[in-house]
């Protein structure tokens, strides 16, 4: 039985999250540099038996597509070519970073650790993935 992987794509770093075997709970996994993500995904996909990618796509408040969406769509195209057997789902990530920041505060993480962007990225990926588990695609 495989897992779902959440990805919070950024031009510098990508946050990764993974579900449990029952696909009920999303947990932060790690943060990787964007330039290295495709190579690293191969090992992660095998280790966690990834069955689906869930990727956050940025939208503006009015529902229009943001400027970063082009980069995200290009990344999705790369993933689909590299892993054609694994479906890709999109989730609106409009407030994921803000919610991740609040989660870190409420979880009691020290300010110095909260300021490390990698922590925020992987928690954002977990929120995107949990959103998909609860509500499906945007």
PDB file of C-alpha atoms in Angstrom:
ATOM      1  CA  UNK A   1       0.000   0.000   0.000  1.00  0.00           C
ATOM      2  CA  UNK A   2       1.495   3.313  -1.072  1.00  0.00           C
ATOM      3  CA  UNK A   3       1.330   6.874   0.141  1.00  0.00           C
ATOM      4  CA  UNK A   4       0.528  10.302  -1.237  1.00  0.00           C
ATOM      5  CA  UNK A   5       3.233  12.972  -1.395  1.00  0.00           C
ATOM      6  CA  UNK A   6       2.570  16.682  -1.009  1.00  0.00           C
ATOM      7  CA  UNK A   7       4.858  19.244  -2.603  1.00  0.00           C
ATOM      8  CA  UNK A   8       5.055  22.960  -1.851  1.00  0.00           C
ATOM      9  CA  UNK A   9       7.001  24.095  -4.917  1.00  0.00           C
ATOM     10  CA  UNK A  10       9.252  27.114  -4.745  1.00  0.00           C
ATOM     11  CA  UNK A  11      11.899  28.495  -7.073  1.00  0.00           C
ATOM     12  CA  UNK A  12      14.609  27.958  -4.420  1.00  0.00           C
ATOM     13  CA  UNK A  13      13.244  25.208  -2.135  1.00  0.00           C
ATOM     14  CA  UNK A  14      10.456  22.665  -2.167  1.00  0.00           C
ATOM     15  CA  UNK A  15       8.768  21.375   0.939  1.00  0.00           C
ATOM     16  CA  UNK A  16       7.773  17.715   0.915  1.00  0.00           C
ATOM     17  CA  UNK A  17       5.165  15.896   2.981  1.00  0.00           C
ATOM     18  CA  UNK A  18       3.931  12.310   3.048  1.00  0.00           C
ATOM     19  CA  UNK A  19       0.801  10.529   4.239  1.00  0.00           C
ATOM     20  CA  UNK A  20       0.586   7.579   6.549  1.00  0.00           C
ATOM     21  CA  UNK A  21      -0.201   4.173   5.007  1.00  0.00           C
ATOM     22  CA  UNK A  22      -3.950   4.711   5.453  1.00  0.00           C
ATOM     23  CA  UNK A  23      -3.774   8.095   3.719  1.00  0.00           C
ATOM     24  CA  UNK A  24      -5.451   9.865   6.612  1.00  0.00           C
ATOM     25  CA  UNK A  25      -2.688  12.049   8.049  1.00  0.00           C
ATOM     26  CA  UNK A  26      -0.140  14.231   6.270  1.00  0.00           C
ATOM     27  CA  UNK A  27       3.222  14.808   7.942  1.00  0.00           C
ATOM     28  CA  UNK A  28       6.142  17.056   6.967  1.00  0.00           C
ATOM     29  CA  UNK A  29       8.939  15.033   5.379  1.00  0.00           C
ATOM     30  CA  UNK A  30      11.794  17.297   4.342  1.00  0.00           C
ATOM     31  CA  UNK A  31      12.834  20.357   2.396  1.00  0.00           C
ATOM     32  CA  UNK A  32      14.971  20.023  -0.718  1.00  0.00           C
ATOM     33  CA  UNK A  33      16.521  22.501  -3.103  1.00  0.00           C
ATOM     34  CA  UNK A  34      14.501  22.954  -6.254  1.00  0.00           C
ATOM     35  CA  UNK A  35      17.505  22.270  -8.469  1.00  0.00           C
ATOM     36  CA  UNK A  36      17.931  18.833  -6.857  1.00  0.00           C
ATOM     37  CA  UNK A  37      14.307  17.798  -6.432  1.00  0.00           C
ATOM     38  CA  UNK A  38      13.870  15.610  -9.518  1.00  0.00           C
ATOM     39  CA  UNK A  39      16.871  13.448  -8.659  1.00  0.00           C
ATOM     40  CA  UNK A  40      15.841  13.161  -5.007  1.00  0.00           C
ATOM     41  CA  UNK A  41      12.239  12.284  -5.849  1.00  0.00           C
ATOM     42  CA  UNK A  42      13.309   8.999  -7.440  1.00  0.00           C
ATOM     43  CA  UNK A  43      14.540   7.617  -4.125  1.00  0.00           C
ATOM     44  CA  UNK A  44      11.647   9.070  -2.149  1.00  0.00           C
ATOM     45  CA  UNK A  45       9.077   7.610  -4.564  1.00  0.00           C
ATOM     46  CA  UNK A  46      10.610   4.155  -4.210  1.00  0.00           C
ATOM     47  CA  UNK A  47      11.100   4.327  -0.426  1.00  0.00           C
ATOM     48  CA  UNK A  48       7.554   5.547   0.318  1.00  0.00           C
ATOM     49  CA  UNK A  49       5.815   3.808  -2.624  1.00  0.00           C
ATOM     50  CA  UNK A  50       4.271   7.106  -3.721  1.00  0.00           C
ATOM     51  CA  UNK A  51       0.920   6.605  -5.481  1.00  0.00           C
ATOM     52  CA  UNK A  52      -0.012  10.270  -6.046  1.00  0.00           C
ATOM     53  CA  UNK A  53       1.638  13.674  -6.043  1.00  0.00           C
ATOM     54  CA  UNK A  54      -0.355  16.552  -4.562  1.00  0.00           C
ATOM     55  CA  UNK A  55       1.073  19.904  -5.566  1.00  0.00           C
ATOM     56  CA  UNK A  56       0.067  23.325  -4.323  1.00  0.00           C
ATOM     57  CA  UNK A  57      -0.870  25.780  -7.050  1.00  0.00           C
ATOM     58  CA  UNK A  58      -1.003  29.482  -6.233  1.00  0.00           C
ATOM     59  CA  UNK A  59      -4.121  31.493  -7.017  1.00  0.00           C
ATOM     60  CA  UNK A  60      -4.859  35.133  -6.308  1.00  0.00           C
ATOM     61  CA  UNK A  61      -7.685  36.186  -4.002  1.00  0.00           C
ATOM     62  CA  UNK A  62      -9.935  36.801  -6.997  1.00  0.00           C
ATOM     63  CA  UNK A  63      -9.336  33.229  -8.185  1.00  0.00           C
ATOM     64  CA  UNK A  64      -7.031  34.188 -11.032  1.00  0.00           C
ATOM     65  CA  UNK A  65      -3.760  32.380 -11.585  1.00  0.00           C
ATOM     66  CA  UNK A  66      -0.666  33.924  -9.999  1.00  0.00           C
ATOM     67  CA  UNK A  67       2.639  34.567 -11.728  1.00  0.00           C
ATOM     68  CA  UNK A  68       4.284  31.638  -9.932  1.00  0.00           C
ATOM     69  CA  UNK A  69       1.742  29.256 -11.430  1.00  0.00           C
ATOM     70  CA  UNK A  70       3.747  29.074 -14.682  1.00  0.00           C
ATOM     71  CA  UNK A  71       6.766  27.741 -12.757  1.00  0.00           C
ATOM     72  CA  UNK A  72       4.574  25.270 -10.887  1.00  0.00           C
ATOM     73  CA  UNK A  73       2.950  24.023 -14.101  1.00  0.00           C
ATOM     74  CA  UNK A  74       6.381  23.556 -15.697  1.00  0.00           C
ATOM     75  CA  UNK A  75       7.411  21.523 -12.651  1.00  0.00           C
ATOM     76  CA  UNK A  76       4.238  19.426 -12.890  1.00  0.00           C
ATOM     77  CA  UNK A  77       5.045  18.702 -16.549  1.00  0.00           C
ATOM     78  CA  UNK A  78       8.520  17.471 -15.512  1.00  0.00           C
ATOM     79  CA  UNK A  79       7.038  15.224 -12.818  1.00  0.00           C
ATOM     80  CA  UNK A  80       4.502  13.760 -15.249  1.00  0.00           C
ATOM     81  CA  UNK A  81       7.286  12.946 -17.720  1.00  0.00           C
ATOM     82  CA  UNK A  82       9.558  11.442 -15.035  1.00  0.00           C
ATOM     83  CA  UNK A  83       6.781   9.491 -13.263  1.00  0.00           C
ATOM     84  CA  UNK A  84       4.046   8.899 -15.882  1.00  0.00           C
ATOM     85  CA  UNK A  85       2.438   6.155 -13.780  1.00  0.00           C
ATOM     86  CA  UNK A  86       1.835   8.468 -10.790  1.00  0.00           C
ATOM     87  CA  UNK A  87      -1.126  10.872 -11.021  1.00  0.00           C
ATOM     88  CA  UNK A  88      -0.718  14.517 -10.063  1.00  0.00           C
ATOM     89  CA  UNK A  89      -3.403  16.469  -8.205  1.00  0.00           C
ATOM     90  CA  UNK A  90      -3.484  20.212  -7.702  1.00  0.00           C
ATOM     91  CA  UNK A  91      -4.605  22.019  -4.537  1.00  0.00           C
ATOM     92  CA  UNK A  92      -4.989  25.763  -4.044  1.00  0.00           C
ATOM     93  CA  UNK A  93      -2.161  26.831  -1.744  1.00  0.00           C
ATOM     94  CA  UNK A  94      -3.200  30.451  -1.328  1.00  0.00           C
ATOM     95  CA  UNK A  95      -2.770  30.612   2.469  1.00  0.00           C
ATOM     96  CA  UNK A  96      -0.573  27.568   3.135  1.00  0.00           C
ATOM     97  CA  UNK A  97       2.532  29.541   4.185  1.00  0.00           C
ATOM     98  CA  UNK A  98       0.578  31.753   6.571  1.00  0.00           C
ATOM     99  CA  UNK A  99      -1.190  28.741   8.095  1.00  0.00           C
ATOM    100  CA  UNK A 100       2.118  26.878   8.344  1.00  0.00           C
ATOM    101  CA  UNK A 101       3.657  29.795  10.198  1.00  0.00           C
ATOM    102  CA  UNK A 102       0.739  29.860  12.633  1.00  0.00           C
ATOM    103  CA  UNK A 103       1.019  26.091  13.120  1.00  0.00           C
ATOM    104  CA  UNK A 104       4.683  26.394  14.027  1.00  0.00           C
ATOM    105  CA  UNK A 105       3.892  29.095  16.595  1.00  0.00           C
ATOM    106  CA  UNK A 106       1.019  27.113  18.093  1.00  0.00           C
ATOM    107  CA  UNK A 107       3.167  23.984  18.143  1.00  0.00           C
ATOM    108  CA  UNK A 108       5.674  25.750  20.385  1.00  0.00           C
ATOM    109  CA  UNK A 109       8.583  25.825  17.945  1.00  0.00           C
ATOM    110  CA  UNK A 110      11.297  28.265  18.976  1.00  0.00           C
ATOM    111  CA  UNK A 111      11.435  31.500  16.993  1.00  0.00           C
ATOM    112  CA  UNK A 112      14.915  30.695  15.659  1.00  0.00           C
ATOM    113  CA  UNK A 113      13.625  27.395  14.240  1.00  0.00           C
ATOM    114  CA  UNK A 114      10.489  29.028  12.818  1.00  0.00           C
ATOM    115  CA  UNK A 115      12.651  31.491  10.913  1.00  0.00           C
ATOM    116  CA  UNK A 116      14.321  28.650   9.004  1.00  0.00           C
ATOM    117  CA  UNK A 117      12.403  28.707   5.733  1.00  0.00           C
ATOM    118  CA  UNK A 118      12.865  24.965   5.231  1.00  0.00           C
ATOM    119  CA  UNK A 119      10.693  24.249   8.272  1.00  0.00           C
ATOM    120  CA  UNK A 120       7.953  26.460   6.878  1.00  0.00           C
ATOM    121  CA  UNK A 121       8.145  24.820   3.435  1.00  0.00           C
ATOM    122  CA  UNK A 122       7.705  21.245   4.655  1.00  0.00           C
ATOM    123  CA  UNK A 123       4.860  22.223   7.006  1.00  0.00           C
ATOM    124  CA  UNK A 124       3.213  24.048   4.080  1.00  0.00           C
ATOM    125  CA  UNK A 125       3.516  20.854   2.027  1.00  0.00           C
ATOM    126  CA  UNK A 126       1.841  18.905   4.836  1.00  0.00           C
ATOM    127  CA  UNK A 127      -1.024  21.431   4.969  1.00  0.00           C
ATOM    128  CA  UNK A 128      -1.478  21.205   1.187  1.00  0.00           C
ATOM    129  CA  UNK A 129      -1.536  17.414   1.394  1.00  0.00           C
ATOM    130  CA  UNK A 130      -3.925  17.379   4.366  1.00  0.00           C
ATOM    131  CA  UNK A 131      -6.201  19.755   2.480  1.00  0.00           C
ATOM    132  CA  UNK A 132      -6.287  17.283  -0.406  1.00  0.00           C
ATOM    133  CA  UNK A 133      -7.040  14.397   1.947  1.00  0.00           C
ATOM    134  CA  UNK A 134      -9.996  16.293   3.388  1.00  0.00           C
ATOM    135  CA  UNK A 135     -11.430  18.064   0.355  1.00  0.00           C
ATOM    136  CA  UNK A 136      -9.889  16.670  -2.840  1.00  0.00           C
ATOM    137  CA  UNK A 137      -8.636  18.815  -5.707  1.00  0.00           C
ATOM    138  CA  UNK A 138      -9.310  22.543  -5.890  1.00  0.00           C
TER     139      UNK A 138
END
